[in-house]
Amino acid sequence: MRTTAAGCRMSVGALLNGLLVSVVAALLWKYSKLSEHAALLEEELHMTRQSQELSQAHIDYHVALQALQEHGTRMVCTGKMHTDRICRFDYLCYCSEAEEFVFFHSNSSVMLPNLGSRRFQPALLDLSSVEDHNTQYFNFLELPVAALKFMPKPVFVPDVTLILNRFNPDNLMHVFHDDLIPAFYTMKQYSDLDDEARLVFMEGWAEGPHFDLYRLLSSKQPLLKEQLRNFGKLMCFTKSYVGLSKMTTWYQYGFVQPQGPKANMLVSGNEIRQFARALMEKMNITRGEEMEKEGGNTEDNKEKRDEYIVVFSRSATRLIVNEAELIMALAQEFQMRVVTVSLEEQSFPGIVQVISGASMLVSMHGAQLITSLFLPRGAAVVELFPFAVNPEQYTPYKTLATLPGMDLHYVSWRNTKEENTITHPDRPWEQGGIAHLEKEERERILASKDVPRHLCCRNPEWLYRIYQDTLVDIPSFVEVLKEGMKTKPSAKKSKSASTVHPGRVREAQCQTLVQTPNEAKLTVSWQIPWNLKYLKVREVKYEVWIQEQGENTYMPYILPQQNYTFSENIKPFTTYLVWVRCIFNKNLLGPFADVLMCRT
């Protein structure tokens, strides 16, 4: 009996001990889970704080992480080729350790276009507006969302971002032509790329001397590739656009063929001027006169405003040796005051303020001439070239000045006297030095009188000649300038030329008449385009194409009237296809009306 009672007491004790252990274990487990949850919350709070460091925009870290885990990355692109493609991403991530973008796959991911391995032939898209340059390609790595468990916790960027490469942020021409203008109009394409969007530069350059100009595109501070490391090993952009529009570029730099204007330019001076106006507003610059009103300058405006000439002064390379003499000659010839500006000595907004009211801009060939886009309509651009450099082979600023709607007058002067040049053969190669070359190559360059056409970018003969200093021959310069200014349109004629195209001709119809077995007539008539009645057009003509059915050739006609009877080469009992369209001022073509089928 005692044994049984003792056994019971032991069993109860063991039971109580077991229960106590279980309770303690449960409490420890619960504490562990609470601690783990608290750690996760603390980590999420930390990651949220890191995200807030990037932006003032609020982000719910847990919701963002859940969206990435459930939906993965989503991508929808416009454009058929990598050279014209811009892609919008939700939750595109960037691993700073690997220096790679990451696309996370889930059952809800979207990838359009789904190119498969063609995505690497050669790339998904160009990060720069410089077309098909192998240093500017964009692509991403792919991972399943499950891989997030084994990766560092992501930092989320709540801003809408535009991810791109700056092509050469140290050079002012490249800054405007390749970066600022394309980024400005890319942001115009997408409504959520507004003033609150953030630009992310992935080319790896430092800020550079013109970074303040990039800041003008958005109220948010741009991010550099190197800065992304400071915010975590894995960054995820909640909404981003990748790539730049190339529609606004007008020049190619000679990577495949010698440099020159782009073959198919899609931009006019009107778009360049709208960009310039927007940038001037950002810099708080207003013109002294209302120079940019519709229709351009008037004679009255010209008389009222203080006319002056601006000369760009350089202090390091490519100098105008007799700059003071050149300034005096300009003042005497044109009876205007002459002011000098210098990128080395003045602020960029200050320079733009001066240029925006000038009647003429004079400069040695160089990136500073991109500022001619701020000139008022009717102004002149005068570009000087050193000895042996042919102005017809280097035309980025001539091309800009002569864009339709830019309304600038362009003149170039070239030093043809070798004794008026100062060369620098002992400088570093990137500033035109040739001391590092073989003797035979040096002698060939020294003997050459004209730099031959070449590809970009390190041609030693080109660099040697373009970095020369020049003693400008004043008589020849003044003569070239006087001759060039003879063809400058008057202020009235410099009004913005209409680029309005005609619409389709209306109610096109044909009638036929067979006179004999060998003779027939075909009469075609139409009504004017609908928009013509609202326009003042100097010259209106009509183009008619007539093609015998089954033949590969057609007969074109340019006609002043809205109906015409054709008898020459018109055969009886034959079907003809007829197209009609309107032409304004000889070169503004309208669309063809629907083809007519006319049976004689």
Coordinates of C-alpha atoms in Angstrom, one line a residue:
M1 CA 0.0 0.0 0.0
R2 CA 2.8 2.4 1.0
T3 CA 4.6 1.4 -2.2
T4 CA 1.5 2.2 -4.3
A5 CA 1.1 5.6 -2.5
A6 CA 4.7 6.5 -3.0
G7 CA 4.5 5.5 -6.7
C8 CA 1.4 7.7 -7.1
R9 CA 3.2 10.6 -5.4
M10 CA 6.2 10.1 -7.8
S11 CA 3.9 9.9 -10.8
V12 CA 2.1 13.1 -9.8
G13 CA 5.5 14.8 -9.2
A14 CA 6.7 13.6 -12.6
L15 CA 3.5 14.8 -14.2
L16 CA 3.8 18.2 -12.6
N17 CA 7.5 18.4 -13.7
G18 CA 6.5 17.4 -17.2
L19 CA 3.8 20.0 -17.2
L20 CA 6.1 22.6 -15.9
V21 CA 8.7 21.8 -18.5
S22 CA 6.1 22.0 -21.2
V23 CA 4.8 25.3 -20.0
V24 CA 8.3 26.7 -19.8
A25 CA 9.1 25.3 -23.2
A26 CA 5.9 26.8 -24.6
L27 CA 6.7 30.2 -23.0
L28 CA 10.3 30.0 -24.3
W29 CA 9.0 29.1 -27.8
K30 CA 6.5 31.9 -27.6
Y31 CA 9.2 34.3 -26.4
S32 CA 11.4 33.1 -29.2
K33 CA 8.7 33.7 -31.8
L34 CA 7.9 37.1 -30.3
S35 CA 11.6 38.0 -30.3
E36 CA 11.9 36.8 -33.9
H37 CA 8.8 38.8 -34.8
A38 CA 10.2 41.8 -33.0
A39 CA 13.5 41.3 -34.9
L40 CA 11.6 41.1 -38.2
L41 CA 9.6 44.2 -37.3
E42 CA 12.8 46.0 -36.3
E43 CA 14.4 45.0 -39.5
E44 CA 11.4 46.1 -41.5
L45 CA 11.5 49.4 -39.6
H46 CA 15.2 49.7 -40.4
M47 CA 14.6 49.0 -44.1
T48 CA 11.7 51.4 -44.1
R49 CA 13.9 54.1 -42.6
Q50 CA 16.5 53.4 -45.4
S51 CA 13.8 53.7 -48.0
Q52 CA 12.7 57.0 -46.4
E53 CA 16.3 58.2 -46.6
L54 CA 16.0 57.9 -50.4
S55 CA 12.7 59.7 -50.5
Q56 CA 10.2 61.7 -48.6
A57 CA 7.5 59.6 -50.1
H58 CA 5.8 57.3 -47.6
I59 CA 6.2 53.5 -48.1
D60 CA 4.6 50.6 -46.2
Y61 CA 7.6 48.3 -46.2
H62 CA 5.5 45.1 -45.4
V63 CA 3.1 45.8 -48.2
A64 CA 5.9 46.5 -50.7
L65 CA 7.7 43.3 -49.7
Q66 CA 4.5 41.3 -49.9
A67 CA 3.8 42.7 -53.4
L68 CA 7.3 41.7 -54.6
Q69 CA 7.0 38.2 -53.1
E70 CA 3.6 37.6 -54.5
H71 CA 3.7 39.4 -57.9
G72 CA 7.5 39.5 -58.7
T73 CA 8.7 42.0 -61.3
R74 CA 6.5 43.2 -64.1
M75 CA 7.7 44.8 -67.4
V76 CA 5.9 46.3 -70.3
C77 CA 8.0 48.0 -73.1
T78 CA 7.3 50.2 -76.1
G79 CA 9.4 49.9 -79.3
K80 CA 10.3 47.0 -81.5
M81 CA 14.1 47.0 -81.4
H82 CA 16.6 47.6 -78.6
T83 CA 17.4 50.9 -80.2
D84 CA 13.9 52.4 -79.8
R85 CA 12.7 50.6 -76.7
I86 CA 11.7 52.1 -73.4
C87 CA 10.5 49.8 -70.6
R88 CA 8.3 50.4 -67.6
F89 CA 9.0 48.1 -64.6
D90 CA 7.2 47.4 -61.3
Y91 CA 9.6 46.1 -58.7
L92 CA 12.8 46.0 -60.8
C93 CA 15.6 45.4 -58.4
Y94 CA 19.3 46.2 -58.4
C95 CA 22.0 44.1 -56.6
S96 CA 24.9 46.5 -55.8
E97 CA 27.3 43.7 -55.0
A98 CA 26.8 42.0 -58.4
E99 CA 26.2 45.4 -60.2
E100 CA 23.2 43.7 -61.9
F101 CA 19.5 44.5 -62.3
V102 CA 17.3 41.6 -61.2
F103 CA 13.9 40.5 -62.6
F104 CA 12.1 38.3 -60.0
H105 CA 9.8 35.7 -61.5
S106 CA 6.5 34.7 -59.9
N107 CA 3.2 33.3 -61.3
S108 CA 2.0 36.9 -61.6
S109 CA 5.1 38.3 -63.4
V110 CA 4.7 40.0 -66.7
M111 CA 7.5 40.4 -69.3
L112 CA 6.5 42.1 -72.6
P113 CA 8.1 41.6 -75.0
N114 CA 9.1 38.1 -73.9
L115 CA 12.2 37.8 -76.1
G116 CA 13.8 34.8 -74.5
S117 CA 17.5 34.6 -75.5
R118 CA 16.9 37.3 -78.1
R119 CA 17.1 39.7 -75.2
F120 CA 20.9 39.3 -75.4
Q121 CA 21.2 40.0 -79.2
P122 CA 22.6 42.4 -78.3
A123 CA 20.5 43.9 -75.5
L124 CA 17.0 44.6 -74.2
L125 CA 17.5 48.4 -74.8
D126 CA 19.9 51.3 -74.9
L127 CA 20.3 53.1 -71.6
S128 CA 21.6 56.2 -73.5
S129 CA 20.2 58.2 -76.4
V130 CA 23.3 57.4 -78.3
E131 CA 22.1 54.6 -80.6
D132 CA 23.5 51.0 -80.4
H133 CA 26.7 51.8 -78.5
N134 CA 28.0 48.7 -76.8
T135 CA 28.9 50.5 -73.6
Q136 CA 25.2 51.7 -73.2
Y137 CA 23.3 48.4 -73.3
F138 CA 20.8 47.4 -70.6
N139 CA 19.8 43.9 -69.4
F140 CA 18.9 42.1 -66.3
L141 CA 19.4 38.8 -64.5
E142 CA 16.4 36.5 -63.7
L143 CA 15.6 34.8 -60.4
P144 CA 12.6 33.1 -58.9
V145 CA 10.9 35.1 -56.0
A146 CA 11.8 32.2 -53.7
A147 CA 15.4 33.4 -54.0
L148 CA 14.5 36.4 -51.9
K149 CA 14.6 34.2 -48.8
F150 CA 18.4 33.8 -49.2
M151 CA 19.1 37.4 -50.2
P152 CA 19.6 40.6 -48.2
K153 CA 16.3 42.3 -47.3
P154 CA 15.5 44.8 -50.1
V155 CA 15.4 48.5 -49.7
F156 CA 12.4 49.9 -51.7
V157 CA 12.6 53.2 -53.7
P158 CA 9.1 54.6 -53.5
D159 CA 9.7 57.3 -56.1
V160 CA 8.8 56.9 -59.8
T161 CA 12.3 56.7 -61.3
L162 CA 13.9 57.2 -64.8
I163 CA 16.9 55.0 -65.1
L164 CA 19.4 56.0 -67.8
N165 CA 23.1 56.5 -68.7
R166 CA 24.6 59.9 -69.2
F167 CA 26.9 59.5 -72.2
N168 CA 29.6 62.1 -71.4
P169 CA 28.7 64.4 -68.6
D170 CA 32.0 66.3 -68.7
N171 CA 31.2 67.7 -72.2
L172 CA 28.4 70.3 -72.5
M173 CA 27.4 69.3 -76.0
H174 CA 26.9 65.7 -74.9
V175 CA 25.1 66.9 -71.7
F176 CA 22.4 68.7 -73.7
H177 CA 22.2 66.6 -76.9
D178 CA 22.5 63.1 -75.4
D179 CA 21.1 63.6 -71.9
L180 CA 19.1 66.6 -71.0
I181 CA 16.9 67.1 -74.1
P182 CA 16.2 63.3 -74.4
A183 CA 15.4 63.0 -70.7
F184 CA 13.1 66.1 -70.8
Y185 CA 11.0 64.6 -73.7
T186 CA 11.1 61.1 -72.3
M187 CA 9.5 62.5 -69.1
K188 CA 6.9 64.3 -71.3
Q189 CA 5.9 60.9 -72.8
Y190 CA 4.8 59.4 -69.4
S191 CA 2.5 61.4 -67.1
D192 CA 4.0 59.9 -63.9
L193 CA 7.5 61.0 -64.8
D194 CA 6.7 64.4 -63.5
D195 CA 8.6 67.0 -61.4
E196 CA 8.5 64.5 -58.5
A197 CA 10.2 61.7 -60.4
R198 CA 13.8 60.8 -59.6
L199 CA 16.6 60.3 -62.1
V200 CA 19.0 57.4 -61.6
F201 CA 22.3 57.5 -63.5
M202 CA 23.9 54.1 -64.1
E203 CA 26.9 54.8 -66.3
G204 CA 29.2 55.1 -63.3
W205 CA 30.6 58.6 -63.8
A206 CA 31.0 61.1 -60.9
E207 CA 28.7 64.1 -60.8
G208 CA 30.8 66.1 -63.3
P209 CA 31.0 69.9 -63.8
H210 CA 27.4 70.3 -65.1
F211 CA 25.5 68.3 -62.5
D212 CA 23.4 71.3 -61.6
L213 CA 21.8 71.2 -65.1
Y214 CA 20.6 67.6 -64.4
R215 CA 19.1 68.8 -61.2
L216 CA 16.8 71.1 -63.1
L217 CA 14.9 68.2 -64.6
S218 CA 13.3 67.2 -61.3
S219 CA 12.7 68.4 -57.7
K220 CA 14.4 65.2 -56.4
Q221 CA 18.2 64.9 -56.2
P222 CA 19.4 62.5 -58.9
L223 CA 21.1 59.3 -57.8
L224 CA 24.5 58.1 -59.1
K225 CA 25.3 54.4 -59.4
E226 CA 28.0 54.7 -56.7
Q227 CA 25.4 56.1 -54.3
L228 CA 23.2 53.0 -54.6
R229 CA 25.7 51.0 -52.5
N230 CA 25.0 53.3 -49.5
F231 CA 21.3 52.2 -49.3
G232 CA 21.7 48.4 -49.2
K233 CA 22.8 45.4 -51.1
L234 CA 19.5 45.0 -52.8
M235 CA 17.4 47.9 -54.0
C236 CA 14.0 47.6 -55.6
F237 CA 12.4 50.4 -57.6
T238 CA 8.6 50.2 -57.0
K239 CA 8.0 51.9 -60.4
S240 CA 10.6 52.8 -62.9
Y241 CA 11.1 53.6 -66.6
V242 CA 14.4 52.5 -68.2
G243 CA 15.9 54.0 -71.3
L244 CA 15.7 57.3 -73.2
S245 CA 13.8 58.5 -76.3
K246 CA 16.1 59.2 -79.3
M247 CA 13.6 61.3 -81.1
T248 CA 15.2 64.6 -80.2
T249 CA 18.8 63.8 -81.3
W250 CA 20.1 65.3 -84.5
Y251 CA 23.7 64.2 -84.7
Q252 CA 25.8 61.0 -84.8
Y253 CA 29.3 61.0 -83.6
G254 CA 31.0 58.7 -86.1
F255 CA 31.2 55.3 -84.3
V256 CA 30.1 53.5 -87.5
Q257 CA 30.6 56.1 -90.2
P258 CA 32.2 59.5 -90.1
Q259 CA 30.3 62.0 -87.9
G260 CA 27.4 64.0 -89.3
P261 CA 23.7 64.8 -89.1
K262 CA 21.5 61.8 -88.4
A263 CA 20.0 60.2 -91.5
N264 CA 16.4 60.4 -90.2
M265 CA 15.9 63.3 -87.9
L266 CA 12.6 63.5 -86.0
V267 CA 13.1 66.7 -84.2
S268 CA 12.5 70.4 -85.2
G269 CA 13.7 73.6 -83.8
N270 CA 10.3 74.1 -82.2
E271 CA 10.9 71.2 -79.8
I272 CA 14.4 72.5 -79.0
R273 CA 13.1 75.9 -78.3
Q274 CA 10.4 74.6 -76.0
F275 CA 13.0 72.7 -74.1
A276 CA 15.2 75.9 -73.9
R277 CA 12.3 77.9 -72.6
A278 CA 11.5 75.4 -69.9
L279 CA 15.1 75.2 -68.8
M280 CA 15.3 79.0 -68.6
E281 CA 12.3 79.1 -66.4
K282 CA 13.9 76.6 -64.1
M283 CA 17.0 78.9 -64.0
N284 CA 14.7 81.9 -63.3
I285 CA 15.9 83.5 -66.5
T286 CA 13.6 85.8 -68.6
R287 CA 14.4 87.5 -71.8
G288 CA 14.7 91.3 -71.8
E289 CA 12.1 91.4 -74.7
E290 CA 9.4 89.0 -75.6
M291 CA 11.6 87.4 -78.3
E292 CA 9.9 84.1 -78.3
K293 CA 6.3 85.0 -79.0
E294 CA 4.5 83.1 -81.8
G295 CA 5.8 84.5 -85.1
G296 CA 9.3 85.3 -83.8
N297 CA 10.9 88.8 -84.0
T298 CA 9.4 91.9 -85.5
E299 CA 11.1 94.9 -86.9
D300 CA 9.8 96.9 -83.9
N301 CA 11.2 94.5 -81.4
K302 CA 14.5 94.6 -83.2
E303 CA 14.6 98.4 -83.0
K304 CA 13.6 98.5 -79.3
R305 CA 16.0 95.9 -78.0
D306 CA 19.7 96.6 -77.3
E307 CA 21.5 94.6 -80.0
Y308 CA 24.9 93.1 -79.1
I309 CA 27.3 90.3 -80.1
V310 CA 28.5 87.6 -77.8
V311 CA 32.0 86.1 -78.2
F312 CA 32.8 82.9 -76.4
S313 CA 36.2 83.2 -74.7
R314 CA 38.3 80.1 -73.9
S315 CA 41.2 80.2 -71.4
A316 CA 42.8 76.8 -71.7
T317 CA 42.7 75.3 -75.2
R318 CA 41.7 76.2 -78.7
L319 CA 42.3 79.9 -78.1
I320 CA 41.7 82.9 -80.3
V321 CA 45.1 84.5 -79.9
N322 CA 44.0 87.9 -81.1
E323 CA 40.6 87.9 -79.4
A324 CA 40.8 91.6 -78.5
E325 CA 41.4 92.5 -82.2
L326 CA 38.5 90.3 -83.3
I327 CA 36.2 92.0 -80.8
M328 CA 37.1 95.4 -82.1
A329 CA 36.6 94.3 -85.7
L330 CA 33.1 93.0 -84.9
A331 CA 32.1 96.2 -83.0
Q332 CA 33.3 98.3 -85.9
E333 CA 31.8 96.2 -88.7
F334 CA 28.3 95.8 -87.1
Q335 CA 28.2 99.0 -84.9
M336 CA 27.2 96.9 -81.9
R337 CA 28.7 96.4 -78.5
V338 CA 30.5 93.1 -78.1
V339 CA 30.5 91.1 -74.8
T340 CA 32.5 88.1 -73.9
V341 CA 31.4 85.0 -71.9
S342 CA 33.4 82.2 -70.5
L343 CA 32.4 78.8 -69.1
E344 CA 35.5 78.9 -66.9
E345 CA 34.7 82.3 -65.3
Q346 CA 30.9 82.7 -65.3
S347 CA 27.9 80.8 -64.0
F348 CA 26.0 78.9 -66.6
P349 CA 22.7 80.7 -65.9
G350 CA 24.6 84.0 -66.3
I351 CA 25.9 83.0 -69.7
V352 CA 22.4 81.9 -70.8
Q353 CA 21.0 85.2 -69.7
V354 CA 23.4 87.0 -71.9
I355 CA 23.1 84.7 -74.9
S356 CA 19.3 84.7 -74.8
G357 CA 19.2 88.3 -76.0
A358 CA 22.2 88.4 -78.4
S359 CA 22.0 89.1 -82.1
M360 CA 25.1 87.0 -82.9
L361 CA 27.2 84.3 -81.1
V362 CA 30.8 84.0 -82.2
S363 CA 32.9 81.0 -81.0
M364 CA 35.7 78.7 -81.9
H365 CA 34.4 75.2 -82.6
G366 CA 33.6 73.4 -79.3
A367 CA 31.0 72.2 -77.0
Q368 CA 30.1 75.7 -75.7
L369 CA 28.3 76.3 -79.0
I370 CA 25.4 74.1 -77.8
T371 CA 24.3 77.2 -76.0
S372 CA 23.2 78.6 -79.4
L373 CA 19.9 76.8 -78.6
F374 CA 19.2 79.7 -76.2
L375 CA 19.6 82.4 -78.9
P376 CA 16.5 84.4 -80.0
R377 CA 15.0 83.7 -83.4
G378 CA 16.8 85.5 -86.2
A379 CA 20.2 85.5 -84.4
A380 CA 23.4 84.4 -86.2
V381 CA 25.8 81.6 -85.1
V382 CA 29.4 82.2 -86.3
E383 CA 31.7 79.2 -85.9
L384 CA 35.5 79.4 -86.3
F385 CA 37.6 76.4 -87.3
P386 CA 41.4 75.9 -86.8
F387 CA 43.8 75.2 -89.7
A388 CA 43.3 71.9 -91.6
V389 CA 39.8 71.3 -90.1
N390 CA 37.1 71.3 -92.7
P391 CA 33.8 72.9 -91.4
E392 CA 31.8 70.6 -93.7
Q393 CA 32.9 67.5 -91.8
Y394 CA 32.1 68.7 -88.2
T395 CA 28.5 70.1 -88.2
P396 CA 26.7 69.5 -84.9
Y397 CA 26.1 73.2 -84.4
K398 CA 25.3 74.0 -88.0
T399 CA 22.8 71.1 -88.0
L400 CA 21.2 72.6 -84.8
A401 CA 21.1 76.1 -86.2
T402 CA 19.5 75.0 -89.5
L403 CA 16.8 72.8 -88.0
P404 CA 13.3 73.8 -89.3
G405 CA 11.8 76.2 -86.8
M406 CA 15.1 77.0 -85.1
D407 CA 15.4 80.2 -87.2
L408 CA 19.1 80.9 -86.7
H409 CA 21.5 82.0 -89.4
Y410 CA 24.8 80.0 -89.6
V411 CA 28.2 81.2 -90.9
S412 CA 31.5 79.4 -90.6
W413 CA 35.1 80.7 -91.0
R414 CA 38.2 78.5 -91.5
N415 CA 41.8 79.4 -90.9
T416 CA 43.6 78.7 -94.2
K417 CA 47.0 80.1 -93.2
E418 CA 49.3 77.6 -91.5
E419 CA 51.5 80.4 -90.2
N420 CA 48.5 81.7 -88.1
T421 CA 48.2 78.5 -86.1
I422 CA 49.9 77.5 -82.8
T423 CA 50.2 73.8 -82.3
H424 CA 50.9 71.8 -79.1
P425 CA 52.6 68.5 -80.1
D426 CA 53.9 67.9 -76.5
R427 CA 50.6 68.0 -74.7
P428 CA 48.9 64.8 -73.6
W429 CA 47.3 62.8 -76.4
E430 CA 43.8 63.7 -75.4
Q431 CA 44.6 67.4 -75.9
G432 CA 46.2 66.9 -79.3
G433 CA 49.7 65.9 -78.4
I434 CA 51.5 63.7 -80.9
A435 CA 54.9 63.1 -79.1
H436 CA 53.9 59.6 -78.2
L437 CA 53.5 58.6 -81.9
E438 CA 56.1 57.0 -84.2
K439 CA 58.3 59.5 -86.1
E440 CA 56.8 58.6 -89.5
E441 CA 53.2 59.1 -88.2
R442 CA 54.2 62.5 -86.6
E443 CA 55.7 63.7 -89.9
R444 CA 52.6 62.6 -91.9
I445 CA 50.4 64.6 -89.5
L446 CA 52.6 67.7 -89.6
A447 CA 52.7 67.6 -93.4
S448 CA 48.9 67.2 -93.8
K449 CA 46.8 70.3 -94.8
D450 CA 43.4 68.8 -94.3
V451 CA 42.2 66.2 -91.7
P452 CA 40.6 63.4 -93.7
R453 CA 37.2 62.0 -92.7
H454 CA 37.6 59.6 -89.8
L455 CA 35.7 57.6 -87.2
C456 CA 35.3 58.6 -83.5
C457 CA 37.1 59.1 -81.2
R458 CA 40.9 59.1 -80.8
N459 CA 42.1 60.0 -84.3
P460 CA 45.5 61.7 -83.4
E461 CA 45.4 64.0 -86.5
W462 CA 42.0 65.3 -85.6
L463 CA 43.0 65.9 -82.0
Y464 CA 46.2 67.6 -83.0
R465 CA 44.5 70.0 -85.3
I466 CA 41.3 70.8 -83.3
Y467 CA 43.4 71.7 -80.2
Q468 CA 45.4 74.3 -82.1
D469 CA 45.3 78.0 -81.0
T470 CA 44.4 80.4 -83.9
L471 CA 45.4 83.9 -84.9
V472 CA 42.3 84.9 -86.7
D473 CA 43.0 86.7 -90.0
I474 CA 40.7 89.7 -89.5
P475 CA 40.3 90.8 -93.1
S476 CA 39.3 87.3 -94.3
F477 CA 37.0 86.8 -91.2
V478 CA 35.2 90.0 -91.8
E479 CA 34.8 89.3 -95.5
V480 CA 33.4 85.8 -94.8
L481 CA 31.0 87.2 -92.2
K482 CA 29.8 90.0 -94.5
E483 CA 29.2 87.6 -97.3
G484 CA 27.4 85.1 -95.1
M485 CA 25.2 87.8 -93.6
K486 CA 24.0 88.8 -97.0
T487 CA 21.8 85.7 -97.1
K488 CA 20.5 86.2 -93.6
P489 CA 16.7 86.7 -93.7
S490 CA 15.3 89.9 -92.4
A491 CA 13.6 90.0 -89.0
K492 CA 10.2 89.8 -90.7
K493 CA 11.2 86.8 -92.7
S494 CA 12.7 85.1 -89.7
K495 CA 9.2 84.4 -88.4
S496 CA 8.7 80.8 -87.5
A497 CA 7.9 79.0 -90.8
S498 CA 4.7 77.0 -90.9
T499 CA 5.2 73.3 -90.8
V500 CA 1.5 72.5 -90.9
H501 CA 0.9 69.7 -93.4
P502 CA -2.2 69.4 -95.6
G503 CA -4.9 66.8 -94.8
R504 CA -6.3 64.3 -97.3
V505 CA -8.0 65.7 -100.4
R506 CA -11.7 65.0 -100.2
E507 CA -14.3 63.4 -102.5
A508 CA -11.7 62.2 -105.0
Q509 CA -13.4 60.6 -108.0
C510 CA -12.7 59.7 -111.6
Q511 CA -14.6 59.6 -114.9
T512 CA -13.5 57.9 -118.1
L513 CA -14.4 58.3 -121.8
V514 CA -13.5 56.0 -124.6
Q515 CA -13.4 58.0 -127.8
T516 CA -12.1 55.4 -130.3
P517 CA -10.7 51.9 -130.0
N518 CA -7.3 53.5 -129.5
E519 CA -8.1 56.7 -127.6
A520 CA -9.5 57.3 -124.1
K521 CA -9.6 60.0 -121.5
L522 CA -9.4 59.9 -117.7
T523 CA -10.7 62.8 -115.7
V524 CA -9.8 63.0 -112.0
S525 CA -11.3 65.6 -109.6
W526 CA -11.3 66.2 -105.8
Q527 CA -12.1 68.8 -103.1
I528 CA -9.5 70.7 -101.1
P529 CA -8.3 69.2 -97.8
W530 CA -10.5 70.2 -94.9
N531 CA -7.8 72.1 -93.0
L532 CA -6.8 74.3 -96.0
K533 CA -9.8 76.6 -95.5
Y534 CA -8.4 77.6 -92.1
L535 CA -4.8 78.2 -93.3
K536 CA -2.9 80.9 -95.1
V537 CA -0.7 79.0 -97.5
R538 CA 1.6 80.6 -100.0
E539 CA 1.4 77.8 -102.6
V540 CA -1.0 74.9 -103.0
K541 CA -0.5 72.1 -105.6
Y542 CA -1.6 68.6 -106.0
E543 CA 0.3 65.4 -106.8
V544 CA -1.4 62.7 -108.9
W545 CA 0.0 59.2 -109.5
I546 CA -1.5 57.1 -112.3
Q547 CA -0.6 53.4 -112.6
E548 CA -1.9 50.9 -115.0
Q549 CA -3.1 47.8 -113.1
G550 CA -0.6 45.0 -113.2
E551 CA 2.4 47.4 -114.0
N552 CA 5.2 48.3 -111.7
T553 CA 5.7 51.9 -112.8
Y554 CA 3.5 54.9 -112.5
M555 CA 3.1 58.4 -114.1
P556 CA 3.5 61.3 -111.6
Y557 CA 1.9 64.7 -112.2
I558 CA 2.1 68.0 -110.3
L559 CA -1.0 70.1 -110.9
P560 CA -2.3 73.5 -109.7
Q561 CA -6.0 72.7 -110.1
Q562 CA -8.5 70.3 -108.5
N563 CA -9.4 68.4 -111.6
Y564 CA -7.6 67.4 -114.7
T565 CA -8.3 65.3 -117.8
F566 CA -5.5 62.9 -118.9
S567 CA -5.4 61.6 -122.4
E568 CA -1.7 60.9 -123.0
N569 CA -0.8 57.2 -122.5
I570 CA -4.4 56.4 -121.4
K571 CA -5.6 53.3 -123.2
P572 CA -9.2 52.1 -123.7
F573 CA -10.6 49.2 -121.7
T574 CA -7.9 49.4 -119.1
T575 CA -8.0 49.7 -115.3
Y576 CA -5.9 52.4 -113.8
L577 CA -5.1 53.0 -110.1
V578 CA -5.0 56.7 -109.1
W579 CA -3.6 58.4 -106.0
V580 CA -4.0 62.1 -105.2
R581 CA -2.5 64.2 -102.4
C582 CA -2.0 67.9 -101.6
I583 CA 1.3 69.8 -101.3
F584 CA 1.9 73.1 -99.4
N585 CA 4.7 75.4 -100.3
K586 CA 6.5 72.7 -102.4
N587 CA 7.7 70.5 -99.6
L588 CA 4.9 69.9 -97.1
L589 CA 3.2 66.7 -98.3
G590 CA -0.2 65.5 -97.2
P591 CA -1.3 61.9 -97.1
F592 CA -2.7 60.2 -100.2
A593 CA -6.5 59.8 -100.5
D594 CA -7.8 56.3 -100.8
V595 CA -6.7 54.8 -104.1
L596 CA -9.2 55.2 -107.0
M597 CA -9.8 52.3 -109.4
C598 CA -10.8 53.7 -112.8
R599 CA -11.9 51.6 -115.8
T600 CA -11.8 53.2 -119.2

